[in-house]
Tab-separated table of C-alpha atoms in Angstrom:
chain	number	residue	atom	x	y	z
A	1	MET	CA	27.198	12.567	-9.215
A	2	ASP	CA	27.285	9.391	-7.218
A	3	GLN	CA	23.860	7.104	-8.835
A	4	THR	CA	23.641	5.627	-5.287
A	5	GLN	CA	22.806	8.770	-3.447
A	6	THR	CA	20.965	10.177	-6.504
A	7	THR	CA	17.124	10.378	-6.716
A	8	ARG	CA	15.913	9.601	-9.959
A	9	VAL	CA	12.414	10.743	-11.079
A	10	LEU	CA	10.842	9.275	-14.204
A	11	PHE	CA	8.266	11.198	-15.692
A	12	ASN	CA	6.540	11.639	-19.264
A	13	ALA	CA	7.982	14.501	-21.134
A	14	GLN	CA	5.590	14.289	-23.571
A	15	CYS	CA	2.647	15.168	-21.313
A	16	PRO	CA	2.673	19.269	-21.222
A	17	VAL	CA	1.000	18.876	-17.429
A	18	CYS	CA	3.561	16.532	-16.193
A	19	ASN	CA	6.638	18.274	-18.368
A	20	HIS	CA	5.935	21.668	-17.100
A	21	GLU	CA	5.609	20.667	-13.557
A	22	ILE	CA	8.714	18.483	-13.104
A	23	ARG	CA	10.726	21.037	-15.532
A	24	GLN	CA	10.271	23.507	-12.373
A	25	TYR	CA	11.492	20.895	-9.988
A	26	GLU	CA	14.386	20.141	-12.495
A	27	ARG	CA	15.601	23.829	-12.795
A	28	TYR	CA	14.855	24.192	-8.613
A	29	ALA	CA	17.181	20.916	-8.206
A	30	ASN	CA	19.572	22.722	-10.302
A	31	ARG	CA	20.067	25.671	-9.001
A	32	HIS	CA	20.653	24.129	-5.964
A	33	ALA	CA	23.141	21.631	-7.335
A	34	LEU	CA	20.571	18.953	-5.562
A	35	PRO	CA	21.440	14.867	-6.266
A	36	LEU	CA	18.216	14.569	-8.299
A	37	ARG	CA	17.916	13.098	-11.492
A	38	PHE	CA	15.190	13.445	-13.859
A	39	GLU	CA	14.400	11.357	-16.633
A	40	ASP	CA	11.807	11.056	-19.730
A	41	LEU	CA	10.453	7.747	-19.790
A	42	ASN	CA	10.032	8.099	-23.821
A	43	THR	CA	14.331	8.314	-24.156
A	44	GLU	CA	15.625	6.193	-21.199
A	45	ASP	CA	15.786	2.466	-20.985
A	46	LEU	CA	12.942	1.251	-18.474
A	47	ALA	CA	14.478	-2.037	-17.581
A	48	ILE	CA	16.041	-0.447	-14.565
A	49	TRP	CA	12.545	1.040	-13.518
A	50	GLY	CA	11.067	-2.985	-14.184
A	51	LEU	CA	8.336	-0.879	-15.973
A	52	THR	CA	6.931	-0.831	-19.319
A	53	ARG	CA	6.142	2.433	-20.980
A	54	ASP	CA	2.929	2.147	-20.687
A	55	GLN	CA	2.776	1.746	-16.762
A	56	ALA	CA	5.437	4.496	-16.926
A	57	ALA	CA	3.128	6.462	-18.692
A	58	ARG	CA	0.504	6.007	-15.961
A	59	ARG	CA	2.058	8.404	-12.834
A	60	LEU	CA	5.222	9.549	-11.748
A	61	TYR	CA	7.788	7.195	-10.421
A	62	VAL	CA	11.096	7.806	-8.147
A	63	LEU	CA	13.676	5.631	-7.581
A	64	LYS	CA	15.508	5.974	-4.571
A	65	ASP	CA	17.735	3.911	-2.638
A	66	GLY	CA	17.125	1.041	-4.368
A	67	ALA	CA	12.878	1.752	-3.665
A	68	LEU	CA	10.558	2.447	-6.017
A	69	TYR	CA	7.711	5.140	-5.516
A	70	GLY	CA	4.799	5.558	-7.155
A	71	GLY	CA	2.243	8.222	-7.385
A	72	VAL	CA	1.985	10.392	-4.662
A	73	ASP	CA	4.500	8.850	-2.420
A	74	GLY	CA	6.685	9.613	-5.588
A	75	PHE	CA	5.846	12.869	-5.207
A	76	LEU	CA	6.565	12.822	-1.267
A	77	VAL	CA	9.925	11.265	-1.879
A	78	LEU	CA	10.815	14.121	-4.148
A	79	TRP	CA	9.192	16.854	-2.407
A	80	GLN	CA	11.487	15.600	0.853
A	81	ASP	CA	14.633	15.692	-1.139
A	82	MET	CA	13.858	19.548	-1.927
A	83	PRO	CA	14.537	21.746	0.556
A	84	ARG	CA	11.453	24.738	-1.160
A	85	TYR	CA	8.956	21.805	-1.152
A	86	ARG	CA	9.599	20.016	2.528
A	87	TRP	CA	6.790	21.909	3.607
A	88	LEU	CA	4.824	20.331	0.819
A	89	ALA	CA	5.544	16.885	1.819
A	90	ARG	CA	4.780	16.785	5.380
A	91	ILE	CA	1.342	18.401	5.127
A	92	VAL	CA	0.693	15.648	1.979
A	93	GLY	CA	2.446	12.850	3.931
A	94	LEU	CA	-0.329	13.564	7.112
A	95	PRO	CA	-2.272	10.335	7.463
A	96	GLY	CA	-5.882	11.736	6.447
A	97	ILE	CA	-4.184	14.077	3.768
A	98	ARG	CA	-2.070	11.843	2.285
A	99	TRP	CA	-5.070	9.099	1.653
A	100	LEU	CA	-7.126	11.811	0.235
A	101	ALA	CA	-3.845	12.749	-2.066
A	102	SER	CA	-3.441	9.405	-3.059
A	103	VAL	CA	-7.138	8.740	-3.847
A	104	LEU	CA	-7.375	11.854	-6.234
A	105	TYR	CA	-4.005	11.114	-8.014
A	106	ASP	CA	-4.837	7.443	-8.660
A	107	HIS	CA	-8.457	7.846	-9.464
A	108	ALA	CA	-8.858	10.951	-11.123
A	109	LEU	CA	-5.513	13.037	-11.614
A	110	ALA	CA	-3.775	10.154	-12.980
A	111	PRO	CA	-6.264	8.447	-14.891
A	112	LEU	CA	-7.292	12.042	-16.818
A	113	ILE	CA	-3.776	13.018	-17.559
A	114	TYR	CA	-2.987	9.627	-19.095
A	115	ARG	CA	-6.101	9.278	-21.325
A	116	TRP	CA	-5.300	12.419	-22.613
A	117	HIS	CA	-1.827	11.261	-22.747
A	118	LEU	CA	-3.118	8.587	-24.898
A	119	ALA	CA	-5.264	10.686	-26.988
A	120	ARG	CA	-2.108	13.109	-28.051
A	121	LEU	CA	-0.605	9.534	-28.950
A	122	ARG	CA	-3.520	8.862	-31.422
A	123	LYS	CA	-3.599	12.105	-32.558
A	124	GLN	CA	-0.308	11.811	-33.656
A	125	ASN	CA	-0.467	8.665	-35.298
A	126	LEU	CA	-3.269	9.976	-37.445
A	127	LYS	CA	-0.986	12.844	-38.612
A	128	ALA	CA	1.908	10.339	-39.543
């Protein structure tokens, strides 16, 4: 697969919520031979992304055509590249809905999932 034509999705495979959702997209993309690549932030070299591990764990990131998209914008790029989800990209991409989705993702959902991630890490460190 030509890397320049591939949309790359960075996600946290250690997060049960993130992993479940992204693996569904990955299975769909693989079934339809879509130029999407799904990369676990815990195993990938993040230098190409220009992100620290902590930054990457805070939200979804998508790299397409040399541009980095985060949060809802990342989801929109991902959904647009998958025919089954284009309708969702069109709806969520509408100005008022995009604003609301971004506020909810950036200020509620992503921080909640990130705090859950940190709590899981602390718990794992206590067991080690």
